[in-house]
PDB file of C-alpha atoms in Angstrom:
ATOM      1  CA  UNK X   1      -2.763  34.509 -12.094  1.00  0.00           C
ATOM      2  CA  UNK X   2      -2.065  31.304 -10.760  1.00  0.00           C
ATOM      3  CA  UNK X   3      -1.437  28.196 -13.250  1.00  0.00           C
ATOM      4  CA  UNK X   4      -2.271  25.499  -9.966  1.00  0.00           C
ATOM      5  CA  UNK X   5      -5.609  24.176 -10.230  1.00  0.00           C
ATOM      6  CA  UNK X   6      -7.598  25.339  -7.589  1.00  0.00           C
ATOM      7  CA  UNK X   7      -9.265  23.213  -5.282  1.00  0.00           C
ATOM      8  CA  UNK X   8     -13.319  22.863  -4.689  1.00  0.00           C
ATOM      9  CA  UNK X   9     -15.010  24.680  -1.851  1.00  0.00           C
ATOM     10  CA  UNK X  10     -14.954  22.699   0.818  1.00  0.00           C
ATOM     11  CA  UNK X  11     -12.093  19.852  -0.241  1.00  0.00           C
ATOM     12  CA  UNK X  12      -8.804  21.203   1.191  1.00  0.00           C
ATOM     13  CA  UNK X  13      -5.413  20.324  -0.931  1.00  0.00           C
ATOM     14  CA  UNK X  14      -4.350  17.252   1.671  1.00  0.00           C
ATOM     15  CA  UNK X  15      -7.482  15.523   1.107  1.00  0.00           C
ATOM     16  CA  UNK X  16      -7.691  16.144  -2.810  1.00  0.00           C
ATOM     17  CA  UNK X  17      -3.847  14.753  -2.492  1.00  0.00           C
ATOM     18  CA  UNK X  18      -5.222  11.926  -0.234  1.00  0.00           C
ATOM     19  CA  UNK X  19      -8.053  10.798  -2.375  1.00  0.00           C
ATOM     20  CA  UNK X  20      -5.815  10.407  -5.254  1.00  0.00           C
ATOM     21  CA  UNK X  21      -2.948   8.811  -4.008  1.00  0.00           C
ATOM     22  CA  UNK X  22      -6.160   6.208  -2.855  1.00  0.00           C
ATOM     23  CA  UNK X  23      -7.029   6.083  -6.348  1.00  0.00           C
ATOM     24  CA  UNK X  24      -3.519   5.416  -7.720  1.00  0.00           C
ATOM     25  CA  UNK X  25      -2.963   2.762  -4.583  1.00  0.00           C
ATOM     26  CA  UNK X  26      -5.998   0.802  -5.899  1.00  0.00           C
ATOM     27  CA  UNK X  27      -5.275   0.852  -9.605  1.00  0.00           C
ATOM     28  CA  UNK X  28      -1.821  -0.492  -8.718  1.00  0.00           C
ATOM     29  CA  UNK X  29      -3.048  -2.854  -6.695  1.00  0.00           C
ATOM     30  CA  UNK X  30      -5.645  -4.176  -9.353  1.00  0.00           C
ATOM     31  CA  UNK X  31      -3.370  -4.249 -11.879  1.00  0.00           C
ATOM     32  CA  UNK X  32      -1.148  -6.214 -10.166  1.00  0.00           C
ATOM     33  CA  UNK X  33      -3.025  -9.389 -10.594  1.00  0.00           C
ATOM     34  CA  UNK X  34      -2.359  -9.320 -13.996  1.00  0.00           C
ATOM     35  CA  UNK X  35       1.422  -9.226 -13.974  1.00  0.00           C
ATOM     36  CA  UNK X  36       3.555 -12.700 -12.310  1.00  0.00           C
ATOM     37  CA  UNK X  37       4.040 -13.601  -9.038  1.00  0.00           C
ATOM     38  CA  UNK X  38       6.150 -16.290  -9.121  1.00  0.00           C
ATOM     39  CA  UNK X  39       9.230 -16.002 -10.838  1.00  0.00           C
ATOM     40  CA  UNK X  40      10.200 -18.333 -13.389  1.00  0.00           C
ATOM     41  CA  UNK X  41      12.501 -21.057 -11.900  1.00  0.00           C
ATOM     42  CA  UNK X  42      13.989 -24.260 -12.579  1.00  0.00           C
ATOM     43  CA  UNK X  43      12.835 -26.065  -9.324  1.00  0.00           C
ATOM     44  CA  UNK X  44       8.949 -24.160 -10.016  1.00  0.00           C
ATOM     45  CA  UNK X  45       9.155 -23.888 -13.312  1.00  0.00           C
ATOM     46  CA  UNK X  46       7.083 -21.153 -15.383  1.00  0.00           C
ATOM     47  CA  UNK X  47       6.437 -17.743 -13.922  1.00  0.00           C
ATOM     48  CA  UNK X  48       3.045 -17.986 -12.455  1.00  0.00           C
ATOM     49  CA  UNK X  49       0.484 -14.748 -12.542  1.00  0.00           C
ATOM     50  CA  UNK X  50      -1.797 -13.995  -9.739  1.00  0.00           C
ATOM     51  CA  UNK X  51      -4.872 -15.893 -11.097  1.00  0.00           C
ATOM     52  CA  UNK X  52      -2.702 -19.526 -10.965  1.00  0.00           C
ATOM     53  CA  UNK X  53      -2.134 -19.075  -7.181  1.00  0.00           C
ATOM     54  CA  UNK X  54      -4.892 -20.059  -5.101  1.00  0.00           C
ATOM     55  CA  UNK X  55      -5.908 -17.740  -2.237  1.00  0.00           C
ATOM     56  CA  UNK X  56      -5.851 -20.030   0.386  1.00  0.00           C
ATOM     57  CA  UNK X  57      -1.647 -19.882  -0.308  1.00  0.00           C
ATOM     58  CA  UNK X  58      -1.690 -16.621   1.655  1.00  0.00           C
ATOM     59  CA  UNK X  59      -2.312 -18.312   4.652  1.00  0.00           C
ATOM     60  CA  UNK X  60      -1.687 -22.253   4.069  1.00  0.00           C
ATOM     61  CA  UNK X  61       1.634 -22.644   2.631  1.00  0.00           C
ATOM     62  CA  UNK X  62       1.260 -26.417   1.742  1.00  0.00           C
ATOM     63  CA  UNK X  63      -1.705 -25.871  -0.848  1.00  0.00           C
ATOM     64  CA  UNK X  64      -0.780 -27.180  -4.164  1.00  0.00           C
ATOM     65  CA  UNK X  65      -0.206 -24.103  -6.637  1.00  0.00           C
ATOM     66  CA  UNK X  66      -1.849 -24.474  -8.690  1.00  0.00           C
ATOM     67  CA  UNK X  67      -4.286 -25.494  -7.249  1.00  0.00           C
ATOM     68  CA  UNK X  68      -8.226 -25.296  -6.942  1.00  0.00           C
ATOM     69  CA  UNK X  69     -10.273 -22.776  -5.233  1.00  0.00           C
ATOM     70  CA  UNK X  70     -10.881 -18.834  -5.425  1.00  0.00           C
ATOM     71  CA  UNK X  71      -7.014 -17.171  -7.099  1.00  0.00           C
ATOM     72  CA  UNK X  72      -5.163 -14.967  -5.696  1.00  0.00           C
ATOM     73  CA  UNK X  73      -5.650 -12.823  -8.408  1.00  0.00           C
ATOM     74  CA  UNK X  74      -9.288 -12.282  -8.240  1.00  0.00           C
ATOM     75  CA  UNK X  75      -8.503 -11.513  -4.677  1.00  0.00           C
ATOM     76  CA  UNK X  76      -6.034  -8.628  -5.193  1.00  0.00           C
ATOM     77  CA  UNK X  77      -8.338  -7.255  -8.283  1.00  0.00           C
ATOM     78  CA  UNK X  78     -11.291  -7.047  -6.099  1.00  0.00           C
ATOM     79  CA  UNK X  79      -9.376  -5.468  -3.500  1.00  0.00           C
ATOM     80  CA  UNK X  80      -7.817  -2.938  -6.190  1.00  0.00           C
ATOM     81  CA  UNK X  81     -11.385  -2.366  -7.225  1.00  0.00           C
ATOM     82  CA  UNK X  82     -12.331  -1.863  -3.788  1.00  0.00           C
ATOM     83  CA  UNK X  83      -9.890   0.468  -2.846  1.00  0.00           C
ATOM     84  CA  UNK X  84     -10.960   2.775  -5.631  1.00  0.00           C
ATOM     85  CA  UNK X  85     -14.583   2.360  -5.438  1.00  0.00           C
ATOM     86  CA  UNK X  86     -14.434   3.496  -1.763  1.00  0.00           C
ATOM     87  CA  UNK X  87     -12.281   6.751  -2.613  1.00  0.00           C
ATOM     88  CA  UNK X  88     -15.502   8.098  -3.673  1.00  0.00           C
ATOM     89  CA  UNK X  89     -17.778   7.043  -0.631  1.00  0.00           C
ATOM     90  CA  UNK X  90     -19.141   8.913   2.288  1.00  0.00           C
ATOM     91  CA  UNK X  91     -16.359   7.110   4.512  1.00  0.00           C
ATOM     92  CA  UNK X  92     -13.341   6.953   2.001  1.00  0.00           C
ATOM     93  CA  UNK X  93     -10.354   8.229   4.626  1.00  0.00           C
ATOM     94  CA  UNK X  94     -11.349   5.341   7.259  1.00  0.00           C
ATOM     95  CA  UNK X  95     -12.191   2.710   4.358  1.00  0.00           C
ATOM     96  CA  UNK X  96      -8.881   3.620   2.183  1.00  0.00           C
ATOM     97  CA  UNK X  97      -6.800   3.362   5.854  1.00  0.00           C
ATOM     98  CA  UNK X  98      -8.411  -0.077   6.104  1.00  0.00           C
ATOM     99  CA  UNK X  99      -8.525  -1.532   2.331  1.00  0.00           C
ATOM    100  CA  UNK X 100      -5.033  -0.251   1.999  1.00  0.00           C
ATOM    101  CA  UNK X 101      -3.607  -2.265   5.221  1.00  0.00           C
ATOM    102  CA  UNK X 102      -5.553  -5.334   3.756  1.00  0.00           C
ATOM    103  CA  UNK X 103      -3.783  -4.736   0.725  1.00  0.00           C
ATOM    104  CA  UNK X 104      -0.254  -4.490   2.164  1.00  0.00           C
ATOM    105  CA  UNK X 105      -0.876  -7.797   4.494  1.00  0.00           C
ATOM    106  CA  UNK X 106      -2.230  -9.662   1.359  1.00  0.00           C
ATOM    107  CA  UNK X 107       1.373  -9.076  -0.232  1.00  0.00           C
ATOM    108  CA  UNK X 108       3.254  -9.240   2.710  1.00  0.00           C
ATOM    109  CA  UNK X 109       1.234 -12.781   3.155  1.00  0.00           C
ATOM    110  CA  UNK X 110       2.319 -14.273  -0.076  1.00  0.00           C
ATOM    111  CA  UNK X 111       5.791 -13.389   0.569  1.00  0.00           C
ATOM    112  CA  UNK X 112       6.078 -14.567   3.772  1.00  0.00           C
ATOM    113  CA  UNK X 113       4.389 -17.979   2.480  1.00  0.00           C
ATOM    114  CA  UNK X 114       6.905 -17.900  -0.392  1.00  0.00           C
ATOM    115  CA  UNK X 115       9.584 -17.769   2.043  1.00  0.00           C
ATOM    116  CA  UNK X 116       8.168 -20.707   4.357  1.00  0.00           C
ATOM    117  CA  UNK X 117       7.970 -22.812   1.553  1.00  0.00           C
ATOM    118  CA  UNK X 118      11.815 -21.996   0.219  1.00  0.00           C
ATOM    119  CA  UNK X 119      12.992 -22.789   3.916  1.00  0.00           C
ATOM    120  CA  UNK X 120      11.211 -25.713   4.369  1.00  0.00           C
ATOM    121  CA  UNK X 121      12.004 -27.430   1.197  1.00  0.00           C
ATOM    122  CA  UNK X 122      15.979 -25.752   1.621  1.00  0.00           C
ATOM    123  CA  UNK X 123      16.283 -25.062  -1.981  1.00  0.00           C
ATOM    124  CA  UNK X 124      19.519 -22.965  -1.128  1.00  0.00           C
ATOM    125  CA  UNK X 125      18.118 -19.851  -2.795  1.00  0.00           C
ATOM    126  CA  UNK X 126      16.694 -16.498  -2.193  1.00  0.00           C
ATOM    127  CA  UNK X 127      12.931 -16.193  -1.690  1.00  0.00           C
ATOM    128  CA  UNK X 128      13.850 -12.745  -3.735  1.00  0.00           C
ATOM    129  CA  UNK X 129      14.731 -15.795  -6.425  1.00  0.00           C
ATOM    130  CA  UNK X 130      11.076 -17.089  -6.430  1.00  0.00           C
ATOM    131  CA  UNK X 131       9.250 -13.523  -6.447  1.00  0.00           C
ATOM    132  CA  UNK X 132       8.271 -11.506  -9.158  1.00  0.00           C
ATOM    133  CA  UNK X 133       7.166  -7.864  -9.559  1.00  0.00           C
ATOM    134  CA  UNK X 134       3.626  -8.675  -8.522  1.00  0.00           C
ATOM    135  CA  UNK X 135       4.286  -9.429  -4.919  1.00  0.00           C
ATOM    136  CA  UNK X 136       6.028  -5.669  -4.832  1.00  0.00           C
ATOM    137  CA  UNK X 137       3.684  -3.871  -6.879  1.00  0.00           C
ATOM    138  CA  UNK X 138       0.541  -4.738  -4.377  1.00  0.00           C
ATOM    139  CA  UNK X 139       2.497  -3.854  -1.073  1.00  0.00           C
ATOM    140  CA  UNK X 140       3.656  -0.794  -3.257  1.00  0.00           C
ATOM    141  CA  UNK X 141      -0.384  -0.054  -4.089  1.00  0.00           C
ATOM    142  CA  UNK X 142      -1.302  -0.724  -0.794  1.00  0.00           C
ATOM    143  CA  UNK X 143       1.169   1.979   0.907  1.00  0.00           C
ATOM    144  CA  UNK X 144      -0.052   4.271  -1.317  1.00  0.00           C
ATOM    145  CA  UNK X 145      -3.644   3.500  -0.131  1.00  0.00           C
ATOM    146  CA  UNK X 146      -2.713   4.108   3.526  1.00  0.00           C
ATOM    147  CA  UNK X 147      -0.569   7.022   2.707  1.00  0.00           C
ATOM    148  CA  UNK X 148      -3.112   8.866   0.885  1.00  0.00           C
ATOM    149  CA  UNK X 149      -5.617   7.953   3.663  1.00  0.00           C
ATOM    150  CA  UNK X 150      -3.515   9.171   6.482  1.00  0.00           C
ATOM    151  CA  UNK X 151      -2.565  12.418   4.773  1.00  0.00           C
ATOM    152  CA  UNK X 152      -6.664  12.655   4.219  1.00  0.00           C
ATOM    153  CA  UNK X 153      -7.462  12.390   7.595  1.00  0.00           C
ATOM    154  CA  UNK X 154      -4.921  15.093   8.988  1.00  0.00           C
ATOM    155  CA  UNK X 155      -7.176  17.738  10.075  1.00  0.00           C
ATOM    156  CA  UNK X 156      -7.205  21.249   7.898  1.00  0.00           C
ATOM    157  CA  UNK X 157      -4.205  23.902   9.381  1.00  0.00           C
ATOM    158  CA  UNK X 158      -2.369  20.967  11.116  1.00  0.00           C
ATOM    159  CA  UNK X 159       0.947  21.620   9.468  1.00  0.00           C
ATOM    160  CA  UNK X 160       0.512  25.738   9.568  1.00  0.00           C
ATOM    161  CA  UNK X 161      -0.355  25.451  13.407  1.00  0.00           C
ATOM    162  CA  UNK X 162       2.733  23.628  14.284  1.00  0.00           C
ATOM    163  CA  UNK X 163       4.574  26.348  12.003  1.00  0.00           C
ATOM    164  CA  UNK X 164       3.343  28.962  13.724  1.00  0.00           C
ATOM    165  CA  UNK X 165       3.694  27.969  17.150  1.00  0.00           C
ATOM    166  CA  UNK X 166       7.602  27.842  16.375  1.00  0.00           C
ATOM    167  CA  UNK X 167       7.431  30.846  14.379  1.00  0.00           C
ATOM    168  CA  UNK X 168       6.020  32.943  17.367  1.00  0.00           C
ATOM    169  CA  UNK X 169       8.265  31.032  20.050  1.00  0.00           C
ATOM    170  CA  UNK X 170      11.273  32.017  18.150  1.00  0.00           C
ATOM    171  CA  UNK X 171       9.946  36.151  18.347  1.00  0.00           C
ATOM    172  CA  UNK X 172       9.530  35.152  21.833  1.00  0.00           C
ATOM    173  CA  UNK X 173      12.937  34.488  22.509  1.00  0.00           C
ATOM    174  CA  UNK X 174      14.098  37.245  20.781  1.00  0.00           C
ATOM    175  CA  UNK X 175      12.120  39.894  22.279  1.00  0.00           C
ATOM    176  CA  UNK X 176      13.378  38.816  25.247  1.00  0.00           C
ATOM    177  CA  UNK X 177      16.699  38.446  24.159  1.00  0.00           C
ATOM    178  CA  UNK X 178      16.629  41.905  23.119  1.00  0.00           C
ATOM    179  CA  UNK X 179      15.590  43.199  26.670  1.00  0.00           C
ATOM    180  CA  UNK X 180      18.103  41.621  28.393  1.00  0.00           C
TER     181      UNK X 180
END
């Protein structure tokens, strides 16, 4: 007997892999507003979490942080939440592809805004310098969204086809290899 769980009728093993790398994505993603952001710096001072960046840095780099307004890190959480709620929907390959991508460009966002602002005020450092683990953990989340989502949506016997195919091109050639 086999020790691998087996799989439910009807759910094939890429889409029970899929669904929980979705999962994982958006728990790592929601917890991610919880850890900092912003590194702790002399020219910023204090590392800054999630929830003391306003959302409207992601795509206005001269907002005050912090500032007023919805956070970041209610953002991020309800995306995390999202991501995970929507692993168990009727539509959860095509919703984790999407909610995963919005994940990544959130992240990807922040750091690019993190970046303008270190360029424009030349503080002669690394934006790696001003970045902390959140910024990483999110983009990391989100890929893990999309991945799971992509290897969801790759139709049953895809990988076994394109196995095959070789497999009987190589008998092929040496069959007629053989009658030559």
């Amino acid at each position: 007997m086999s020790s691998t769980p087996s799989t439910p009728v009807g759910t094939t093993r890429s889409a029970t892999t899929g669904r929980a790398l979705i999962v994982i994505g958006g728990v790592l993603a929601a917890l991610s507003s919880w850890v900092n952001w912003g590194a702790k710096t002399r020219e910023l001072g204090a590392a800054r979490t999630a929830y003391t960046i306003p959302a409207k840095f992601v795509i206005d780099s001269g907002v005050k942080v912090p500032g007023g307004g919805i956070s970041l890190g209610i953002v991020v959480l309800v995306l995390g939440l999202l991501v995970v709620l929507v692993a168990f929907s009727p539509w959860w390959k095509v919703a984790g592809l999407v909610l995963g991508v919005a994940v990544i460009v959130t992240g990807f966002l922040y750091v690019y805004q993190v970046r303008t602002v270190v360029h424009d005020h030349n503080l002669g450092k690394s934006v790696r310098d001003f970045i902390s683990i959140g910024p990483y953990l999110v983009i990391i989340g989100g890929l893990l969204a999309l991945v799971g989502a992509v290897i969801a949506l790759i139709p049953p016997g895809f990988w076994s086809s394109l196995t095959s195919e070789e497999e009987e091109e190589d008998g092929q050639r040496a069959d007629e290899a053989g009658r030559e």
